[in-house]
Tab-separated table of N, CA and C in Angstrom:
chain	number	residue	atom	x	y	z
A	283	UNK	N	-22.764	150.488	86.184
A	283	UNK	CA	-22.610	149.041	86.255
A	283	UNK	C	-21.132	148.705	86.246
A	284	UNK	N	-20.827	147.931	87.013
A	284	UNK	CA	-19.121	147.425	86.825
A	284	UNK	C	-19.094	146.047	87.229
A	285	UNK	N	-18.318	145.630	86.074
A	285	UNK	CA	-18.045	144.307	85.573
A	285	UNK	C	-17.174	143.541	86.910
A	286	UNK	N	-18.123	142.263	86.786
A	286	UNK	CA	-17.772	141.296	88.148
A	286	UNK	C	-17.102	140.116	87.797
A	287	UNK	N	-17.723	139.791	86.439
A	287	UNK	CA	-17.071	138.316	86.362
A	287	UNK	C	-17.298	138.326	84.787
A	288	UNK	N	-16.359	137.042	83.896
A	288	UNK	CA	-16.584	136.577	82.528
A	288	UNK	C	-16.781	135.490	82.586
A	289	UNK	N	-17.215	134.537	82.296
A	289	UNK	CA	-17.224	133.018	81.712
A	289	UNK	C	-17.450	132.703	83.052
A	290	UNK	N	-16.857	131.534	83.534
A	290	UNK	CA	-16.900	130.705	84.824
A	290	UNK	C	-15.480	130.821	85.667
A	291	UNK	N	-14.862	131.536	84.856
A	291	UNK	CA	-13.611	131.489	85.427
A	291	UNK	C	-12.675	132.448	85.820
A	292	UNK	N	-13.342	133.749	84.927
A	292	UNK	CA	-12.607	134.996	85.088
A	292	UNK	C	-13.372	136.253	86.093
A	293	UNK	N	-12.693	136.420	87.060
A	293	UNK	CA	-13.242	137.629	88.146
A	293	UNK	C	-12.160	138.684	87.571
A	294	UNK	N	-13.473	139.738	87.458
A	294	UNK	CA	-12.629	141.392	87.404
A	294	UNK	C	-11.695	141.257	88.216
A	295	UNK	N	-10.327	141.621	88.279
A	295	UNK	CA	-9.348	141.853	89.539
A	295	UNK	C	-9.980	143.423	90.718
A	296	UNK	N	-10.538	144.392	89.596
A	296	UNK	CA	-10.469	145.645	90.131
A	296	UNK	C	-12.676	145.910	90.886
A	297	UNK	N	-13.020	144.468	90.232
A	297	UNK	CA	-14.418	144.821	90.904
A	297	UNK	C	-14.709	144.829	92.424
A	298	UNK	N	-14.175	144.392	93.593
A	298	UNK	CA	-14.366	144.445	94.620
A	298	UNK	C	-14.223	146.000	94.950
A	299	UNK	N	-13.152	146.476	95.046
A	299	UNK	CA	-12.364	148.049	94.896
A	299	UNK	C	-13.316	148.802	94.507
A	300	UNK	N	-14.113	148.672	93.272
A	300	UNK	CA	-15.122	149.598	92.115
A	300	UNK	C	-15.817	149.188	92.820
A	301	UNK	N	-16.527	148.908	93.237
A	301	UNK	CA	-17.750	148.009	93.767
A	301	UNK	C	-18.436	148.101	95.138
A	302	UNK	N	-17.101	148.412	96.019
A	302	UNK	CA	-17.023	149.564	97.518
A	302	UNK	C	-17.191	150.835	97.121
A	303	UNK	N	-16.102	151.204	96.411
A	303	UNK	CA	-15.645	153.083	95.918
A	303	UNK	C	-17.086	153.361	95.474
A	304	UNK	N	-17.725	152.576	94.939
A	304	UNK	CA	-19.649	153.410	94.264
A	304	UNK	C	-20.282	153.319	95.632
A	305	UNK	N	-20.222	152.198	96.217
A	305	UNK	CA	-21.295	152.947	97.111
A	305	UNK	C	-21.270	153.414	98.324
A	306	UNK	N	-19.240	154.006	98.672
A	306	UNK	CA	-19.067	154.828	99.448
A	306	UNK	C	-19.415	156.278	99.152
A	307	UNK	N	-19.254	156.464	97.713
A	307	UNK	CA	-18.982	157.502	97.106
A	307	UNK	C	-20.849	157.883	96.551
A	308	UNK	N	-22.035	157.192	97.075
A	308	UNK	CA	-23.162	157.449	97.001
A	308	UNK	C	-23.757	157.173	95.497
A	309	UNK	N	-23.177	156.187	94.682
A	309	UNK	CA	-23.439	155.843	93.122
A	309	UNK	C	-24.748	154.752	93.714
A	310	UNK	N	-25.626	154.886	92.744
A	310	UNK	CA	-26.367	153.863	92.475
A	310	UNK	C	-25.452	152.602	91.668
A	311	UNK	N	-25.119	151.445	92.153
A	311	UNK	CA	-24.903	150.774	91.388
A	311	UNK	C	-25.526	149.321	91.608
A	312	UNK	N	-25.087	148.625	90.027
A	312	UNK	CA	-25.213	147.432	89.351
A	312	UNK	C	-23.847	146.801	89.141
A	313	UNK	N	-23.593	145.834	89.002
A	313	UNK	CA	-22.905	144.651	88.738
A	313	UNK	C	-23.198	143.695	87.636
A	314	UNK	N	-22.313	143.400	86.664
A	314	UNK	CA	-22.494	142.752	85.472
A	314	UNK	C	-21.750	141.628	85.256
A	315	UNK	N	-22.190	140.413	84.491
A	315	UNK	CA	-21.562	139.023	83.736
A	315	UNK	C	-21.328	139.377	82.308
A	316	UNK	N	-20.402	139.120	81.894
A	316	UNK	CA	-19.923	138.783	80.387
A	316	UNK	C	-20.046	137.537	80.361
A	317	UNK	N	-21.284	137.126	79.358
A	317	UNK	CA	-21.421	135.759	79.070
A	317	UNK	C	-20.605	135.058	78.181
A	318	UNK	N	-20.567	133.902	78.306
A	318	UNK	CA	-19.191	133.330	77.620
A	318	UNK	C	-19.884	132.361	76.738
A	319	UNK	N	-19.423	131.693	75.769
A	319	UNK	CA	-20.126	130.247	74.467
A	319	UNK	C	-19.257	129.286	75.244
A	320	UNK	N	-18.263	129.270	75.752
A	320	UNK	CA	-16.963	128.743	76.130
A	320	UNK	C	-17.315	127.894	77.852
A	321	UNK	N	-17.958	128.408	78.432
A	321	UNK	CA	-18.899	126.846	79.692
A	321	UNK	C	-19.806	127.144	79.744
A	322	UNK	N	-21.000	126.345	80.776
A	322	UNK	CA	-22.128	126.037	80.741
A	322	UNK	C	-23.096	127.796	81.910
A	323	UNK	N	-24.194	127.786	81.445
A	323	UNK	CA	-24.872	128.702	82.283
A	323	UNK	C	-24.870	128.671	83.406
A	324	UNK	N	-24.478	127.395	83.966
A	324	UNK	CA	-24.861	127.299	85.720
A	324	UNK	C	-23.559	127.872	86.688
A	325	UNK	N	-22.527	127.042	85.303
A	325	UNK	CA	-20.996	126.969	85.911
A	325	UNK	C	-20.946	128.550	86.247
A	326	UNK	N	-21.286	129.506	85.096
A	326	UNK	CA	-21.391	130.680	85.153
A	326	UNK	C	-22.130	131.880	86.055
A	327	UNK	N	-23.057	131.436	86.277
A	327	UNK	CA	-23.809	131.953	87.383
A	327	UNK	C	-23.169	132.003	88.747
A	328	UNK	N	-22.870	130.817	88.727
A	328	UNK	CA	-21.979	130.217	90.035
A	328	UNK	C	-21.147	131.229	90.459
A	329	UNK	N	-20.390	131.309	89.163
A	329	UNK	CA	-18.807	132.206	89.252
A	329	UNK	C	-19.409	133.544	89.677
A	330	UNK	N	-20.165	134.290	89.179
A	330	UNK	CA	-21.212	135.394	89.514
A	330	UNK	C	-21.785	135.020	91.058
A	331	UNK	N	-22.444	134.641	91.057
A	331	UNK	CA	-23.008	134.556	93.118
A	331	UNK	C	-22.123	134.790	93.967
A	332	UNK	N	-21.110	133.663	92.864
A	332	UNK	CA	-19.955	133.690	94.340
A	332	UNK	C	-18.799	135.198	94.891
A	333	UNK	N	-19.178	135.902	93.408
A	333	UNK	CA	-18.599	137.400	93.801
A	333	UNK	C	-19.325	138.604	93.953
A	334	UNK	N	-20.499	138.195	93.713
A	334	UNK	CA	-21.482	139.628	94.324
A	334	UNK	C	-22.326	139.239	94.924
A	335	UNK	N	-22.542	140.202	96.075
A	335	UNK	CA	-23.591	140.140	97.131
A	335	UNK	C	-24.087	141.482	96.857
A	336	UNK	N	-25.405	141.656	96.314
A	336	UNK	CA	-26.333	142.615	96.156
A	336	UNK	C	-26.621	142.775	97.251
A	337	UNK	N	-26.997	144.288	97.831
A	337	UNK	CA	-27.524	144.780	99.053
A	337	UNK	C	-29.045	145.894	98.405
A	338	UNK	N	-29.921	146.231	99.579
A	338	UNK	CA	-30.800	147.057	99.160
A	338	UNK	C	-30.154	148.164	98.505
A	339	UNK	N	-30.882	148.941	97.231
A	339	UNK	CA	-30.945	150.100	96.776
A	339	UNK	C	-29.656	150.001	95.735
A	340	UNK	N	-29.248	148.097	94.961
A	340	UNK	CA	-28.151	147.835	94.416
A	340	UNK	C	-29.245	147.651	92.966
A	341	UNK	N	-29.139	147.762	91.973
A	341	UNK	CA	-29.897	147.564	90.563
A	341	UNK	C	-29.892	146.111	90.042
A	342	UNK	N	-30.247	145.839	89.868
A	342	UNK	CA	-30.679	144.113	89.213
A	342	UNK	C	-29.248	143.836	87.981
A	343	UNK	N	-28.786	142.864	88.686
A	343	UNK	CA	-27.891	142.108	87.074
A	343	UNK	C	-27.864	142.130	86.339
A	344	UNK	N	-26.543	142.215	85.478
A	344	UNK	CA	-26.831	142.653	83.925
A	344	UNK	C	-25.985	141.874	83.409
A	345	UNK	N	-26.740	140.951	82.882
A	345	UNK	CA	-26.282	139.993	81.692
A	345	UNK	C	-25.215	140.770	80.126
A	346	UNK	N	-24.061	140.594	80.025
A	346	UNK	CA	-23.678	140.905	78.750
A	346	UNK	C	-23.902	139.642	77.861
A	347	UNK	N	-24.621	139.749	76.946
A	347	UNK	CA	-24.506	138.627	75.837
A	347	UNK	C	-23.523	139.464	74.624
A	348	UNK	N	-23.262	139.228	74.009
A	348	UNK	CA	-22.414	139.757	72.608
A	348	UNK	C	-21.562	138.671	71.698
A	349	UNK	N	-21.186	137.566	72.500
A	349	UNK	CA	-20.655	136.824	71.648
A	349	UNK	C	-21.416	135.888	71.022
A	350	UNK	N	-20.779	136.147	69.593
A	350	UNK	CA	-21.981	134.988	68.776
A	350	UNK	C	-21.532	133.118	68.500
A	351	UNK	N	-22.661	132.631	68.843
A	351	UNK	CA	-22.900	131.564	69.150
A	351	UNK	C	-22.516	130.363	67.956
A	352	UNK	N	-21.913	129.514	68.080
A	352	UNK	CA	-21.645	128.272	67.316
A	352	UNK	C	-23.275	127.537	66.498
A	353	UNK	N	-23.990	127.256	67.850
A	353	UNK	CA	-25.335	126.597	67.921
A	353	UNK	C	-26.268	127.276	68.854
A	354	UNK	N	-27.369	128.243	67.841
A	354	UNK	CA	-27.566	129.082	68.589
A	354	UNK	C	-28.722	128.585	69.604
A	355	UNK	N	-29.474	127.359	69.374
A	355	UNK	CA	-30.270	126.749	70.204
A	355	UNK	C	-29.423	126.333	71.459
A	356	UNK	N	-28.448	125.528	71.529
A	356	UNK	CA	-27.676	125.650	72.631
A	356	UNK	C	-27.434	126.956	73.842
A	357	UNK	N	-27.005	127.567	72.730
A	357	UNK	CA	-26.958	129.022	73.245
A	357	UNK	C	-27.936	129.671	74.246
A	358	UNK	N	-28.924	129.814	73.615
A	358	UNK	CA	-30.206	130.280	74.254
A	358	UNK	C	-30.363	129.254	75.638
A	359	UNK	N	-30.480	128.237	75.782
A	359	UNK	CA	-30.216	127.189	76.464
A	359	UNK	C	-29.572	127.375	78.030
A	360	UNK	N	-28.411	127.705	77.458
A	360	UNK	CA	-27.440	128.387	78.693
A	360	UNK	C	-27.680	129.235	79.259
A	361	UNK	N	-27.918	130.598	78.558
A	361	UNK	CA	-28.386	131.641	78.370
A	361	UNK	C	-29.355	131.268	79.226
A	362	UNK	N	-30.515	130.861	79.163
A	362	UNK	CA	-31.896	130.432	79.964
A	362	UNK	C	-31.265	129.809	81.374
A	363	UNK	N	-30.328	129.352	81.571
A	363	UNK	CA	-30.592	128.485	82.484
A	363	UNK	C	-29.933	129.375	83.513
A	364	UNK	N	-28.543	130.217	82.965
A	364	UNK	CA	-27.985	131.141	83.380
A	364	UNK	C	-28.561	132.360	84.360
A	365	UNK	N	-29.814	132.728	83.198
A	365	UNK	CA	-30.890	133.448	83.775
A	365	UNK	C	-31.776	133.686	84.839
A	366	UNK	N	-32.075	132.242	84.749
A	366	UNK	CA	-32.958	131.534	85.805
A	366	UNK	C	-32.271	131.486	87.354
A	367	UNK	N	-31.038	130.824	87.307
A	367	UNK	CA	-30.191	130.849	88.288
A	367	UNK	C	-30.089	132.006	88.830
A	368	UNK	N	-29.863	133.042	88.576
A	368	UNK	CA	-29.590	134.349	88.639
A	368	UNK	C	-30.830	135.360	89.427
A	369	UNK	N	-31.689	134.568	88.375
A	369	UNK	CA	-33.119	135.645	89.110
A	369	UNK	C	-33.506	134.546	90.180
A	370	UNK	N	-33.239	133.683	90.786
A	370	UNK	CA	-33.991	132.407	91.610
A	370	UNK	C	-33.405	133.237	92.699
A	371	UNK	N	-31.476	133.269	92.310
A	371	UNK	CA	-30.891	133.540	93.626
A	371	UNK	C	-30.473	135.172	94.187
A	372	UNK	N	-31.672	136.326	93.559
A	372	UNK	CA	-30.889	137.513	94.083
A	372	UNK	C	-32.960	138.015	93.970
A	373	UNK	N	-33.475	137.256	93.691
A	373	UNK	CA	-35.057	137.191	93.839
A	373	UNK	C	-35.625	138.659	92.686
A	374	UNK	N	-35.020	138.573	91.643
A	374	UNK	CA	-35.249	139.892	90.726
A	374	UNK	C	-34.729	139.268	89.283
A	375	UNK	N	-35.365	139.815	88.398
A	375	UNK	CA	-35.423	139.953	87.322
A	375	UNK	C	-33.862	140.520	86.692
A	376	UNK	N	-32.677	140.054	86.106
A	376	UNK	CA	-31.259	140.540	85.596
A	376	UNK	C	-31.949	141.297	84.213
A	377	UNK	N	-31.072	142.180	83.654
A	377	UNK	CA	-30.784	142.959	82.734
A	377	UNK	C	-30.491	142.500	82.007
A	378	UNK	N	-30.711	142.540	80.559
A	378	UNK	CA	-29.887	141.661	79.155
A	378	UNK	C	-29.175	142.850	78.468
A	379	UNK	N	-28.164	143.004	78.426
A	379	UNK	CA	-27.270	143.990	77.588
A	379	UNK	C	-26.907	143.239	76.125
A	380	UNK	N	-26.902	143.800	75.276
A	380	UNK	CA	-26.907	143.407	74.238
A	380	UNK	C	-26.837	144.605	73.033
A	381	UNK	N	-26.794	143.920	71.267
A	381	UNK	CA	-26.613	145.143	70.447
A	381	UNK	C	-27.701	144.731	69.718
A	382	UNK	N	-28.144	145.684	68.828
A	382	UNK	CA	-29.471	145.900	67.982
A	382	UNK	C	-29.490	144.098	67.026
A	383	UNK	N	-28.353	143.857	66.269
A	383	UNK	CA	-28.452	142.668	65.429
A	383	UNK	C	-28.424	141.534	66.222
A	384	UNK	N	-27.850	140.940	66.880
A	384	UNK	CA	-27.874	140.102	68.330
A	384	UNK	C	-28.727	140.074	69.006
A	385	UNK	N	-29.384	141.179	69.329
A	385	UNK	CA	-30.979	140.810	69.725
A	385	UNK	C	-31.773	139.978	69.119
A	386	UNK	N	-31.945	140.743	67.347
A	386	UNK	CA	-32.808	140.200	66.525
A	386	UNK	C	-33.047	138.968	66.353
A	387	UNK	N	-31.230	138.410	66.205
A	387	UNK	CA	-31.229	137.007	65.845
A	387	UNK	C	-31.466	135.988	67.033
A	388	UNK	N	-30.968	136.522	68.022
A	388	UNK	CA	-30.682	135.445	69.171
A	388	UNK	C	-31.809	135.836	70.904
A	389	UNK	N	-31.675	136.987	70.701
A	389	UNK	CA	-32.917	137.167	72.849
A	389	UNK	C	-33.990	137.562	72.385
A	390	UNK	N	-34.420	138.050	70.496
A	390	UNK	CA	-35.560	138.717	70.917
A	390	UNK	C	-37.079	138.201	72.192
A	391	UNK	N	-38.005	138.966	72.022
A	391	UNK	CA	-38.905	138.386	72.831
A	391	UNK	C	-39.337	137.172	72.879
A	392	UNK	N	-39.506	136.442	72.028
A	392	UNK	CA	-39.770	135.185	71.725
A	392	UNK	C	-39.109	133.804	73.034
A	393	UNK	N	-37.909	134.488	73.151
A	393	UNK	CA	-37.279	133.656	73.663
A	393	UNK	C	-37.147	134.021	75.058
A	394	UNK	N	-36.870	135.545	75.371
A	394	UNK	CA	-36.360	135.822	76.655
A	394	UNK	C	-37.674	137.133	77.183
A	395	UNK	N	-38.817	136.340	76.706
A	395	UNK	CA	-39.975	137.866	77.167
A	395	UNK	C	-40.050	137.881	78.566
A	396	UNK	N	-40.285	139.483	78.925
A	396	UNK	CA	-40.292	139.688	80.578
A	396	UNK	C	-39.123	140.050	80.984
A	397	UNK	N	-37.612	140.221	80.505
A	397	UNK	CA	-36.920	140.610	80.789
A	397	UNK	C	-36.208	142.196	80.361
A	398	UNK	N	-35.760	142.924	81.068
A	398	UNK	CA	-35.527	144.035	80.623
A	398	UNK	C	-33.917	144.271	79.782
A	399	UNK	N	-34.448	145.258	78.895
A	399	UNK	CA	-32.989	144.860	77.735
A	399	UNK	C	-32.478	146.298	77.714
A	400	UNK	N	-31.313	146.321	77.393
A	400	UNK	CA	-29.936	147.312	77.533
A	400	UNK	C	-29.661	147.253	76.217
A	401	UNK	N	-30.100	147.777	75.378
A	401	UNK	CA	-29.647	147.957	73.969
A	401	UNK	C	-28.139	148.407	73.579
A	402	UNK	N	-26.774	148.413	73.491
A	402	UNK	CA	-26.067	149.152	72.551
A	402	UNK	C	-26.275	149.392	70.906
A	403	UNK	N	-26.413	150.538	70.527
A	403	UNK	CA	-26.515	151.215	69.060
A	403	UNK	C	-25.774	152.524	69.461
A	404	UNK	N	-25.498	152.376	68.090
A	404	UNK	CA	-24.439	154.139	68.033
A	404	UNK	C	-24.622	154.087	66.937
A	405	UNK	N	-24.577	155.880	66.671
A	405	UNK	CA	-24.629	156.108	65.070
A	405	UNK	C	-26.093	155.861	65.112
A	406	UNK	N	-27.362	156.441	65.830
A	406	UNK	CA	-28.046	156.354	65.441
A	406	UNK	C	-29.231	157.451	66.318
A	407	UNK	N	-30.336	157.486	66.355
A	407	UNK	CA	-31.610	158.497	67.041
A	407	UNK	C	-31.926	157.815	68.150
A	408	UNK	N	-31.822	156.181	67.972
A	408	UNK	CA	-32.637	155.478	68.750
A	408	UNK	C	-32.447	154.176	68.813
A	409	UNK	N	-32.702	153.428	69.546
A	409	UNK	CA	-31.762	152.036	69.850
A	409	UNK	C	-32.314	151.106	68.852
A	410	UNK	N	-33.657	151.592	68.176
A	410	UNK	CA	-34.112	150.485	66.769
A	410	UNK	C	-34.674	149.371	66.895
A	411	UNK	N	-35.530	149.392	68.157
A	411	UNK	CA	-36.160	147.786	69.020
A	411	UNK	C	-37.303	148.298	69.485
A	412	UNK	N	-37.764	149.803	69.067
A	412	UNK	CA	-39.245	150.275	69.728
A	412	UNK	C	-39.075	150.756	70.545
A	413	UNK	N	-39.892	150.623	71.624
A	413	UNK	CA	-39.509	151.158	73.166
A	413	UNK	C	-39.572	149.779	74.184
A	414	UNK	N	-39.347	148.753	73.909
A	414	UNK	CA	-38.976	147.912	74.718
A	414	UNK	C	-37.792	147.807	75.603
A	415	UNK	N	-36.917	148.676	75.567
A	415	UNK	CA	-35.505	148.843	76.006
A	415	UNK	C	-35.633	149.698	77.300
A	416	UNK	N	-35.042	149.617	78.449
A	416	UNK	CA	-35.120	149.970	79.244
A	416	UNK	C	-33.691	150.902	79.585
A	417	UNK	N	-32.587	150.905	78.378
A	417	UNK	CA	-31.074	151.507	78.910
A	417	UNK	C	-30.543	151.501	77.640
A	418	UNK	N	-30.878	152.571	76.824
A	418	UNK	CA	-29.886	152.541	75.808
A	418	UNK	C	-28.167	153.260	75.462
A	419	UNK	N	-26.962	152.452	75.055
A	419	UNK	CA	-26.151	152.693	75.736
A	419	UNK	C	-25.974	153.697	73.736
A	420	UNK	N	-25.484	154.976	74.016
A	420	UNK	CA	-25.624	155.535	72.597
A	420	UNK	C	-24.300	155.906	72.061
A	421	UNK	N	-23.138	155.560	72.962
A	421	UNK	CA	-21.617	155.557	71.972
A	421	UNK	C	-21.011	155.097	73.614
A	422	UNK	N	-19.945	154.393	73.135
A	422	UNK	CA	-18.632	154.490	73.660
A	422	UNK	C	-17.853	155.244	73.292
A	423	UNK	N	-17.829	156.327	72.906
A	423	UNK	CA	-17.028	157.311	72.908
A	423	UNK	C	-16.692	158.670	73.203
A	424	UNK	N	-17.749	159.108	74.454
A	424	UNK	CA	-17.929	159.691	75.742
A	424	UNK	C	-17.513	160.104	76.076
A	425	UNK	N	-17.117	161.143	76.722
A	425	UNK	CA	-16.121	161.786	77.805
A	425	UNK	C	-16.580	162.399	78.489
A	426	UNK	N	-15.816	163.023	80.275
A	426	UNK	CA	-16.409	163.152	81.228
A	426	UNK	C	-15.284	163.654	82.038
A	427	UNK	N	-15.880	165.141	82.311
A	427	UNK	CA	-14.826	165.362	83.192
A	427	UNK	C	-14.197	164.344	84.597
A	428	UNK	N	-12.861	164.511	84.505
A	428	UNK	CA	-12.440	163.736	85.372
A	428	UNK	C	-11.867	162.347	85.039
A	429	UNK	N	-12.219	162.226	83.977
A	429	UNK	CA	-11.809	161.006	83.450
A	429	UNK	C	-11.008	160.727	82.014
A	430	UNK	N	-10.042	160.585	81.890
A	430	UNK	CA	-9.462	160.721	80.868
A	430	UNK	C	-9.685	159.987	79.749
A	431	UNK	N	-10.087	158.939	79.637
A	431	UNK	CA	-10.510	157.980	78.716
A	431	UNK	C	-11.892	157.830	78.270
A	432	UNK	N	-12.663	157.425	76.875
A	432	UNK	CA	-13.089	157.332	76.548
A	432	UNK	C	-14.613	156.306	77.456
A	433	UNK	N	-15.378	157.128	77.808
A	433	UNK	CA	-16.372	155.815	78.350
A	433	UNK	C	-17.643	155.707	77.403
A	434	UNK	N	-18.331	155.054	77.759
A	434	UNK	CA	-19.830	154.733	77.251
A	434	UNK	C	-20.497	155.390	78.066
A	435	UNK	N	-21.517	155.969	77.574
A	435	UNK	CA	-22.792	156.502	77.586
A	435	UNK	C	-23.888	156.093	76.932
A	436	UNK	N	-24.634	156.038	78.156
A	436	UNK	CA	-25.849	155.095	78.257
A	436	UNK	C	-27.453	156.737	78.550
A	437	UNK	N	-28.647	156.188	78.100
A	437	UNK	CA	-29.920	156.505	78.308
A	437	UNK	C	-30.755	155.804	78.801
A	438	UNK	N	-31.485	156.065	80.041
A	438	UNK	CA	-32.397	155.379	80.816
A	438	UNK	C	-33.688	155.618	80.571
A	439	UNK	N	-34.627	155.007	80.005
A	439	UNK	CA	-35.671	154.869	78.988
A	439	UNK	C	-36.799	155.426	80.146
A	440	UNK	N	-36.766	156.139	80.794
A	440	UNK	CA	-37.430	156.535	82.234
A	440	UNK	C	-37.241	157.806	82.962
A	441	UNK	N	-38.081	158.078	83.954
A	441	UNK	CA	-37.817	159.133	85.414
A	441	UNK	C	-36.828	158.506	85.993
A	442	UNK	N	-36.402	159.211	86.946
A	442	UNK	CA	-35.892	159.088	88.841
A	442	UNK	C	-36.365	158.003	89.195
A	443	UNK	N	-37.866	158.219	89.486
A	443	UNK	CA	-38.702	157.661	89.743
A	443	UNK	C	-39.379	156.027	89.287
A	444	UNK	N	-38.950	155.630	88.107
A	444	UNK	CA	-39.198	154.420	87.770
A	444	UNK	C	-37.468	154.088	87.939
A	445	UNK	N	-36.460	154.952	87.600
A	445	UNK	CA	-34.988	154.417	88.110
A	445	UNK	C	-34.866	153.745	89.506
A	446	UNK	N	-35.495	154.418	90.559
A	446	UNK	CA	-35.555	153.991	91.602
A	446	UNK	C	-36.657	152.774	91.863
A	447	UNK	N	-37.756	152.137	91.321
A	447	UNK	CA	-38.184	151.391	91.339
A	447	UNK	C	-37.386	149.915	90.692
A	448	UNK	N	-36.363	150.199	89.944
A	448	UNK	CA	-35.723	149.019	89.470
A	448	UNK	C	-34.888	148.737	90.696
A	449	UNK	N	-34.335	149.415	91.489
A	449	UNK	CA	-33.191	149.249	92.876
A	449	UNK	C	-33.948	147.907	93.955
A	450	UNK	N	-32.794	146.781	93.861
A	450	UNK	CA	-33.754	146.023	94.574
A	450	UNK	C	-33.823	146.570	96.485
A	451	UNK	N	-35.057	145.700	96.583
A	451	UNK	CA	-35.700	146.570	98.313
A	451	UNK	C	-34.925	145.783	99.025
């Protein structure tokens, strides 16, 4: 997944570049929002459409939520509307990335059921949400040949085979 946009206002400089280089280079990829408390869900979405164009065999959107909320009914709010926008205009279901306590309090099912969730936990066996999680990300502190810096590492709660069923057609 590589990061496309933050808030309503901030575009990755380096996502267009990342974003070719994966799928010259034969990567399955996704494209992600860092959600912001700071403007509205739509404004945000917006900023998102307007820099990715999903093509076949590209993975469904992935919402970062992580920042915690002033008013969390508001929140959810945006969040929802954000959502909606998102899945109306790329005709698929986005990803909720998120961490084990932030779930609890703020997307559990209640609020955002039907959507598929990206757990971060570290320091632990298991992402701590059941098996509802579809991508658990299990440290940022990773390494990989070829790369000098520290990345995240993630687990895909699945086969090949259901991996490739999330790729939109």
């Amino acid at each position: 997944y590589i990061k496309a946009t933050e808030g309503s206002s901030h575009n990755d400089t380096r996502f267009a570049k990342n974003w070719s280089a994966a799928k010259k280079n034969g990567f399955i990829r996704g494209a992600y929002h860092y959600f912001s408390t700071k403007s509205s869900g739509e404004r945000q979405a917006m900023t998102f459409i307007s820099k990715v164009r999903l093509e076949p065999g590209d993975l469904p959107p992935m919402i970062d939520v992580e920042e915690e909320p002033k008013d969390a009914v508001a929140y959810r709010e945006e969040l929802k509307t954000f959502i909606s926008t998102i899945e109306k205009h790329y005709g698929v279901k986005p990803i909720i990335y998120t961490y084990k306590k932030f779930h609890s309090r703020h997307i559990d099912n209640v609020h955002f059921n039907g959507y598929p969730l990206w757990i971060a936990r570290y320091n632990a066996n298991d992402p701590g949400i059941g098996n509802e999680w579809i991508i658990w990300q299990c440290t940022e502190n990773g390494r990989l040949p070829g790369i000098g810096e520290k990345v995240d590492i993630n687990v895909f709660n699945g086969t090949m085979e259901e991996l490739e069923k999330l790729r939109i057609k």
